[in-house]
Coordinates of C-alpha atoms and ligand atoms in Angstrom, one line a residue:
M23 CA 6.8 -20.4 16.5
N24 CA 5.1 -18.6 19.3
H25 CA 6.4 -15.2 20.6
I26 CA 6.1 -13.1 23.7
I27 CA 7.0 -9.5 23.4
R28 CA 7.6 -8.3 27.0
N29 CA 7.3 -4.9 28.6
A30 CA 6.6 -2.8 25.6
T31 CA 4.5 0.4 25.2
I32 CA 1.6 -0.7 23.0
L33 CA -0.2 1.6 20.6
T34 CA -3.3 -0.5 19.8
M35 CA -5.0 1.7 17.2
N36 CA -8.2 0.1 18.4
D37 CA -11.5 1.9 18.5
R38 CA -10.8 3.4 21.9
N39 CA -7.3 4.5 20.8
E40 CA -5.8 2.7 23.8
I41 CA -2.1 3.0 24.7
L42 CA -0.9 0.4 27.1
E43 CA 2.3 0.9 29.1
H44 CA 4.7 -1.9 30.3
S45 CA 2.6 -4.6 28.6
D46 CA 3.1 -7.9 26.9
V47 CA 1.8 -9.3 23.7
V48 CA 1.6 -13.1 23.3
V49 CA 1.5 -14.5 19.8
E50 CA 0.3 -18.0 19.3
G51 CA -0.2 -19.7 15.9
G52 CA 0.2 -16.4 14.1
I53 CA -2.6 -14.8 16.2
I54 CA -2.4 -12.2 18.9
A55 CA -3.6 -14.4 21.8
R56 CA -3.2 -12.1 24.9
I57 CA -2.3 -8.5 25.6
G58 CA -1.6 -6.8 28.9
P59 CA 0.8 -6.3 31.8
G60 CA 2.1 -9.7 32.7
A61 CA 0.2 -11.5 30.0
G62 CA 3.3 -13.3 28.8
K63 CA 4.4 -14.7 32.1
A64 CA 2.8 -18.1 31.9
A65 CA 3.5 -19.1 28.3
D66 CA 6.1 -21.7 27.6
N67 CA 8.1 -22.6 24.4
A68 CA 7.9 -19.1 23.1
N69 CA 10.5 -16.8 21.6
I70 CA 10.9 -14.0 24.1
I71 CA 11.5 -10.5 22.7
D72 CA 12.4 -7.7 25.1
G73 CA 10.1 -4.8 24.4
S74 CA 11.7 -2.4 27.0
G75 CA 12.2 1.0 25.5
K76 CA 10.2 -0.1 22.4
L77 CA 6.8 0.7 21.0
L78 CA 4.7 -2.1 19.6
M79 CA 2.1 -1.1 17.0
P80 CA 0.2 -2.5 14.1
G81 CA 2.3 -2.9 10.9
L82 CA 1.8 -0.1 8.3
I83 CA -0.5 -0.8 5.4
N84 CA 0.6 0.6 2.0
G85 CA -2.7 1.2 0.1
H86 CA -1.2 1.8 -3.3
C87 CA 2.0 0.5 -4.9
H88 CA 3.5 -0.9 -8.0
V89 CA 6.3 -2.8 -6.3
P90 CA 8.5 -3.9 -9.2
M91 CA 8.9 -0.2 -10.1
T92 CA 11.8 -0.2 -7.6
L93 CA 13.7 -1.2 -10.7
L94 CA 12.9 2.2 -12.2
R95 CA 13.8 4.2 -9.0
N96 CA 15.6 7.4 -9.9
Y97 CA 15.5 6.5 -13.6
A98 CA 13.1 9.2 -14.9
D99 CA 12.4 12.2 -12.7
D100 CA 11.4 15.8 -12.8
M101 CA 8.8 15.5 -15.6
D102 CA 5.0 15.5 -15.8
L103 CA 3.0 12.3 -15.4
Q104 CA 2.1 11.8 -19.0
T105 CA 5.7 12.2 -20.3
W106 CA 7.1 10.2 -17.4
L107 CA 4.6 7.4 -18.0
F108 CA 4.3 7.1 -21.7
E109 CA 7.9 8.1 -22.8
H110 CA 10.0 6.7 -20.1
I111 CA 8.3 4.1 -17.8
F112 CA 6.1 2.2 -20.3
P113 CA 9.0 1.5 -22.7
V114 CA 11.1 -0.1 -20.0
E115 CA 8.2 -2.0 -18.5
D116 CA 7.6 -3.5 -22.0
R117 CA 11.1 -5.0 -21.8
M118 CA 10.6 -6.5 -18.3
N119 CA 10.3 -10.3 -17.9
G120 CA 9.0 -12.4 -15.0
D121 CA 12.5 -12.7 -13.5
D122 CA 13.0 -8.9 -13.5
I123 CA 9.7 -8.4 -11.8
Y124 CA 10.4 -11.1 -9.2
W125 CA 13.7 -9.5 -8.1
G126 CA 12.4 -6.0 -8.2
T127 CA 9.5 -7.1 -6.0
L128 CA 11.8 -8.7 -3.5
L129 CA 13.8 -5.5 -3.4
G130 CA 10.7 -3.5 -2.7
I131 CA 9.5 -6.0 0.0
M132 CA 12.9 -5.7 1.7
E133 CA 12.5 -1.9 1.8
M134 CA 8.9 -2.3 3.1
V135 CA 9.5 -4.8 5.9
S136 CA 12.6 -2.9 7.0
T137 CA 10.5 0.2 7.4
G138 CA 7.5 -1.4 9.1
T139 CA 5.1 -2.1 6.3
T140 CA 3.4 -5.5 6.8
C141 CA 0.8 -5.3 3.9
F142 CA 0.6 -3.6 0.6
A143 CA -1.9 -3.3 -2.2
D144 CA -0.3 -3.6 -5.6
M145 CA -1.3 -3.2 -9.3
Y146 CA 1.1 -4.3 -12.0
D147 CA 1.8 -6.9 -14.6
G148 CA 3.7 -10.2 -14.3
M149 CA 1.6 -11.0 -11.2
D150 CA 2.8 -14.6 -10.8
S151 CA 6.3 -13.3 -10.2
I152 CA 5.0 -10.7 -7.6
A153 CA 2.8 -13.3 -5.9
S154 CA 5.8 -15.7 -5.7
A155 CA 7.9 -13.1 -4.1
V156 CA 5.1 -12.2 -1.6
E157 CA 4.7 -15.9 -0.8
R158 CA 8.4 -16.5 -0.3
S159 CA 9.0 -13.3 1.7
G160 CA 6.2 -13.7 4.2
I161 CA 4.6 -10.2 3.7
R162 CA 0.9 -9.8 3.2
A163 CA -0.5 -8.2 0.0
Q164 CA -3.6 -7.6 -2.1
L165 CA -2.5 -8.1 -5.7
S166 CA -4.1 -7.1 -8.9
R167 CA -3.2 -7.3 -12.6
G168 CA -3.4 -3.7 -14.0
Q169 CA -5.6 -3.8 -17.1
T170 CA -5.6 -1.4 -20.0
S171 CA -7.6 -1.5 -23.2
N172 CA -9.3 1.2 -25.3
D173 CA -11.1 -1.4 -27.4
P174 CA -14.7 -0.2 -27.6
G175 CA -15.9 -3.7 -26.9
P176 CA -18.3 -5.2 -26.1
D177 CA -16.7 -8.6 -26.3
F178 CA -13.5 -9.0 -24.2
S179 CA -13.5 -12.8 -24.0
Q180 CA -10.2 -12.8 -26.0
D181 CA -8.6 -9.9 -24.2
P182 CA -5.2 -11.1 -23.0
A183 CA -5.1 -8.9 -19.8
M184 CA -8.6 -10.1 -18.8
K185 CA -7.6 -13.7 -19.2
D186 CA -4.4 -13.1 -17.3
S187 CA -6.2 -11.4 -14.5
V188 CA -8.8 -14.1 -14.2
D189 CA -6.1 -16.8 -14.2
F190 CA -4.2 -15.0 -11.6
I191 CA -7.2 -14.6 -9.3
K192 CA -8.1 -18.3 -9.6
K193 CA -4.5 -19.3 -8.9
W194 CA -3.6 -16.9 -6.1
N195 CA -6.6 -15.5 -4.3
G196 CA -6.3 -16.8 -0.7
A197 CA -2.9 -18.4 -1.3
A198 CA 0.1 -18.3 1.0
E199 CA -2.0 -19.2 4.0
G200 CA -4.4 -16.4 3.1
R201 CA -1.6 -13.7 3.0
I202 CA -2.4 -13.1 -0.7
T203 CA -5.7 -11.8 -1.7
A204 CA -6.5 -10.8 -5.3
A205 CA -8.4 -7.8 -6.8
M206 CA -9.2 -6.6 -10.4
A207 CA -7.6 -3.4 -11.6
P208 CA -8.9 -1.3 -14.5
H209 CA -5.8 0.9 -14.6
A210 CA -7.5 4.3 -15.1
I211 CA -10.3 6.0 -17.1
Y212 CA -7.8 7.3 -19.6
T213 CA -6.4 3.8 -20.4
C214 CA -9.6 1.8 -20.3
S215 CA -12.7 2.2 -22.5
P216 CA -16.1 2.4 -20.8
A217 CA -17.0 -1.1 -22.1
Y218 CA -13.8 -2.5 -20.8
I219 CA -14.4 -1.0 -17.3
R220 CA -17.9 -2.5 -17.3
A221 CA -16.6 -5.9 -18.4
I222 CA -14.0 -5.8 -15.6
A223 CA -16.7 -4.9 -13.0
E224 CA -18.8 -7.8 -14.2
M225 CA -15.9 -10.2 -14.0
A226 CA -14.9 -9.0 -10.5
E227 CA -18.4 -9.4 -9.3
R228 CA -18.6 -12.9 -10.7
L229 CA -15.3 -13.8 -9.1
G230 CA -16.1 -12.1 -5.8
V231 CA -13.0 -9.9 -5.8
P232 CA -12.6 -6.1 -5.1
I233 CA -11.4 -3.3 -7.3
H234 CA -8.1 -1.3 -7.3
V235 CA -8.2 1.7 -9.6
H236 CA -6.3 5.0 -10.2
L237 CA -8.8 7.9 -9.9
D238 CA -8.7 11.5 -10.9
E239 CA -4.9 11.8 -10.5
T240 CA -4.4 14.9 -12.6
V241 CA -6.1 18.0 -13.9
R242 CA -5.6 16.6 -17.4
E243 CA -7.4 13.4 -16.5
H244 CA -10.2 15.4 -14.9
E245 CA -10.7 17.8 -17.8
E246 CA -10.4 15.2 -20.6
C247 CA -13.0 13.1 -18.8
L248 CA -15.3 16.2 -18.6
K249 CA -14.8 16.8 -22.3
T250 CA -15.2 13.1 -23.4
H251 CA -17.9 11.9 -21.1
G252 CA -19.5 15.1 -19.8
K253 CA -18.8 14.1 -16.2
T254 CA -16.0 13.8 -13.7
P255 CA -13.9 10.6 -13.5
A256 CA -15.6 9.5 -10.3
A257 CA -19.1 10.1 -11.8
H258 CA -18.0 8.1 -14.9
L259 CA -16.9 5.1 -12.8
Y260 CA -20.0 5.4 -10.6
D261 CA -22.2 5.3 -13.7
L262 CA -20.3 2.3 -15.1
G263 CA -21.1 0.4 -11.9
L264 CA -17.5 0.0 -10.9
F265 CA -18.1 1.3 -7.4
D266 CA -20.8 -1.2 -6.7
L267 CA -17.9 -3.4 -5.9
D268 CA -15.5 -2.9 -2.9
T269 CA -13.1 -0.4 -4.3
I270 CA -9.9 1.4 -3.4
A271 CA -9.3 4.5 -5.5
A272 CA -5.7 5.8 -5.6
H273 CA -4.9 9.6 -5.7
C274 CA -8.3 11.3 -6.0
V275 CA -6.4 14.6 -6.4
C276 CA -9.1 16.4 -8.4
I277 CA -12.3 14.9 -6.9
T278 CA -15.1 17.4 -6.3
G279 CA -17.6 17.6 -3.3
E280 CA -20.2 15.8 -5.4
D281 CA -17.7 13.1 -6.1
M282 CA -17.1 12.6 -2.4
V283 CA -20.8 12.1 -1.9
R284 CA -20.7 9.4 -4.6
L285 CA -17.7 7.7 -3.1
K286 CA -19.2 7.8 0.3
E287 CA -22.5 6.3 -0.9
K288 CA -20.5 3.4 -2.4
D289 CA -18.1 3.2 0.5
V290 CA -15.1 3.6 -1.8
S291 CA -11.8 4.1 0.1
V292 CA -9.5 6.9 -1.0
I293 CA -5.8 6.1 -1.1
H294 CA -3.8 9.3 -0.5
C295 CA -0.4 9.3 -2.1
P296 CA 1.1 12.7 -1.1
A297 CA 4.7 12.1 -2.1
S298 CA 3.8 10.8 -5.6
N299 CA 1.3 13.6 -6.2
L300 CA 3.8 16.2 -5.2
K301 CA 6.7 14.8 -7.1
L302 CA 4.7 14.4 -10.3
A303 CA 3.2 17.8 -9.7
S304 CA -0.3 16.4 -9.9
G305 CA -1.4 18.5 -7.0
I306 CA -2.7 18.1 -3.5
A307 CA -5.8 15.8 -2.9
P308 CA -8.6 17.4 -0.9
I309 CA -8.1 15.0 2.1
P310 CA -9.5 17.3 4.8
E311 CA -12.8 17.5 2.9
A312 CA -12.7 13.7 2.2
L313 CA -12.4 13.0 5.9
S314 CA -15.2 15.5 6.7
A315 CA -17.3 13.7 4.1
G316 CA -16.8 10.6 6.1
L317 CA -14.7 8.8 3.5
N318 CA -12.2 6.1 4.6
V319 CA -8.8 7.5 3.7
C320 CA -5.6 5.5 3.7
I321 CA -2.1 6.1 2.6
G322 CA -0.1 4.7 -0.3
T323 CA 3.5 5.3 -1.5
D324 CA 2.7 4.6 -5.2
G325 CA 5.6 3.1 -7.1
A326 CA 9.2 3.8 -6.2
S327 CA 9.8 5.6 -9.4
S328 CA 7.4 8.4 -8.5
N329 CA 8.2 8.8 -4.8
N330 CA 11.1 7.6 -4.8
N331 CA 10.9 5.1 -2.0
L332 CA 8.3 2.8 -0.3
N333 CA 8.8 4.3 3.1
M334 CA 5.3 4.8 4.6
W335 CA 6.7 7.1 7.4
E336 CA 7.5 9.8 4.9
D337 CA 4.0 9.6 3.4
M338 CA 2.4 9.7 6.8
Y339 CA 4.5 12.7 7.7
L340 CA 3.5 14.4 4.4
A341 CA -0.2 13.5 4.8
S342 CA -0.2 15.3 8.1
I343 CA 1.8 18.5 7.4
L344 CA 0.9 19.0 3.7
H345 CA -2.7 20.0 4.3
K346 CA -1.8 22.2 7.3
G347 CA 0.5 24.2 5.1
S348 CA -1.7 24.5 2.1
R349 CA -4.8 25.3 4.2
R350 CA -3.0 27.4 6.7
D351 CA -4.8 25.3 9.3
P352 CA -2.6 23.6 11.9
K353 CA -5.5 21.6 13.2
T354 CA -6.2 19.7 10.1
I355 CA -5.1 16.0 9.8
T356 CA -3.6 15.4 13.3
A357 CA -0.8 13.0 13.9
A358 CA -3.4 10.4 15.2
D359 CA -5.4 10.9 12.0
A360 CA -2.3 10.1 9.8
L361 CA -1.4 7.0 11.9
R362 CA -5.0 5.7 11.6
M363 CA -4.9 6.2 7.8
A364 CA -1.7 4.2 7.6
T365 CA -3.0 1.3 9.8
A366 CA -6.6 0.7 10.7
N367 CA -8.1 2.6 7.7
G368 CA -5.8 0.6 5.4
A369 CA -7.1 -2.7 6.8
K370 CA -10.7 -1.5 6.3
A371 CA -9.9 -0.5 2.7
L372 CA -8.5 -3.9 1.9
G373 CA -11.2 -5.8 3.5
M374 CA -8.9 -7.2 6.2
P375 CA -10.5 -6.6 9.6
Y376 CA -8.1 -9.0 11.1
V377 CA -5.1 -6.6 10.8
G378 CA -4.5 -2.9 11.4
S379 CA -4.9 -2.9 15.1
I380 CA -3.4 -4.7 18.1
R381 CA -6.3 -6.7 19.3
E382 CA -6.8 -10.2 20.8
G383 CA -7.8 -12.5 17.9
N384 CA -6.2 -10.4 15.2
K385 CA -3.4 -11.7 13.0
A386 CA 0.0 -10.8 14.4
D387 CA 1.0 -8.2 11.9
M388 CA 3.0 -5.8 14.0
I389 CA 6.2 -3.9 14.4
L390 CA 8.5 -2.6 17.1
V391 CA 9.8 0.9 17.0
D392 CA 13.0 1.7 18.9
L393 CA 12.1 4.7 21.1
G394 CA 15.7 5.0 22.4
K395 CA 16.9 7.2 19.5
P396 CA 17.8 10.9 20.2
H397 CA 15.3 12.3 17.8
L398 CA 12.5 10.5 19.6
K399 CA 13.2 12.0 23.0
P400 CA 11.6 13.3 25.1
L401 CA 8.4 11.4 24.7
H402 CA 5.6 13.9 25.3
N403 CA 3.1 12.5 22.9
L404 CA 3.3 9.1 21.2
Y405 CA 1.3 10.1 18.1
S406 CA 3.4 13.2 17.5
T407 CA 6.6 11.3 18.1
L408 CA 5.7 8.7 15.5
V409 CA 4.3 11.0 12.8
Y410 CA 6.5 14.1 13.2
S411 CA 9.8 12.7 14.4
A412 CA 10.2 8.9 13.6
Q413 CA 11.9 7.5 10.6
G414 CA 11.5 4.2 8.8
S415 CA 14.9 3.2 10.1
D416 CA 13.5 3.4 13.7
V417 CA 11.6 0.1 13.1
S418 CA 13.5 -2.7 14.8
M419 CA 11.2 -5.6 14.2
T420 CA 8.5 -6.5 11.6
M421 CA 6.2 -9.5 12.1
V422 CA 3.6 -10.8 9.7
D423 CA 1.2 -13.6 10.5
G424 CA 3.3 -14.3 13.7
R425 CA 6.5 -14.7 11.7
I426 CA 9.4 -12.3 12.1
L427 CA 10.5 -11.0 8.7
Y428 CA 12.9 -8.4 9.8
Q429 CA 14.8 -7.8 13.1
D430 CA 17.6 -5.5 14.1
G431 CA 18.9 -5.0 10.5
E432 CA 18.5 -8.6 9.4
F433 CA 16.1 -10.0 6.9
K434 CA 14.9 -13.4 8.1
T435 CA 13.2 -14.6 5.0
I436 CA 15.1 -12.8 2.2
D437 CA 18.8 -13.2 1.2
R438 CA 19.8 -9.6 0.8
E439 CA 23.1 -10.4 -1.1
K440 CA 21.3 -12.7 -3.5
V441 CA 18.7 -10.0 -4.3
Y442 CA 21.4 -7.4 -4.9
Y443 CA 23.3 -9.8 -7.2
H444 CA 20.2 -10.4 -9.3
L445 CA 19.3 -6.7 -9.2
E446 CA 22.6 -5.9 -10.9
K447 CA 22.0 -8.5 -13.6
V448 CA 18.5 -7.3 -14.2
C449 CA 19.6 -3.7 -14.5
E450 CA 22.4 -4.6 -16.9
R451 CA 19.7 -6.3 -19.1
L452 CA 17.1 -3.6 -18.9
F453 CA 19.2 -0.5 -19.0
G454 CA 22.7 -1.8 -20.0
Ligands
LIG525 ZN1 -0.2 4.2 -9.2

């Protein structure tokens, strides 16, 4: 179906940072066909959406997530990462089956589309179930099978996770009308042997897919890597050749200035996950320095059990205010910087130049924000309003590929009651 959004304020996030007032956006065949005042007048047979009093902007791009971890939301909190992961999270994950993952994913997608996220990058297991949920829901995603092995190698031809990952990529890369892309994901340096990381890099190169990895999330990871390999985690992965592939690196809490030079040289994108890093007490990533070093920085929520939600507005807000406070510098990471990280930078990181900005010819991944709420008035500065005042619940419409997934509290592609019913059954089984 074609759509015309009439008379909205448009935050384009294009290279010129244009903001258009009283403008229309015409969506034809899933593509943004025309933009501008009166652009929607001539089109016929289109669904007309009144954009008066609303802001139209690119959908948010969540650069790092483990979406089925919605099932573990508020299950294990207030503990350090290693205890949280190894003693609480991994044992439940070992009990999860494909059905659990499917319903947990749909729950997470409901949360994301109702708060304006149109695309997410995910690393998990049970990828067929995640991809099926993505396909059915209409959201866009870059999906990767998280791989762990401390086998010294060098032969990983019988490695089940490697086989799983390759099968997944062959089956799903480019599926769902191109909404699903696939990546390979060595989980982290502390869960993967050097030979395993090298084997994953070689396979990813052969299959032509990018890399999604956790990088230098904690002081412990950083120090153990120095002790074991005599170099930082970023230097370790650089030397193993992983960064020769298009890579998104989540967290980067402890990266050094030299690491930033390495990451910049290889064009690695940094995924900043401020809520997760704070909640797991991992620390604060050096994002102002990363931006000064010219790195492409985007924002991720991480899984819902270390955040504890998938609401990008909170992470955008934190990304902007956190560094001001810790540096005592109110000028660092402006509201516009944070918005760019959550939109255009995310698109660049995921190799999706066709989303992340409102531009003719782009895919119609966009949202409407209701500016009529009391906490959004008066409207002095749009960027400030969105980053410092807006909430995920201010999103009134979410569209992906020209299809409305969420509008005025209603999910158009997901049966909310059915998801809640299955969620209850899943939780009885997993935690009962
Ligand atoms: Zn993660």
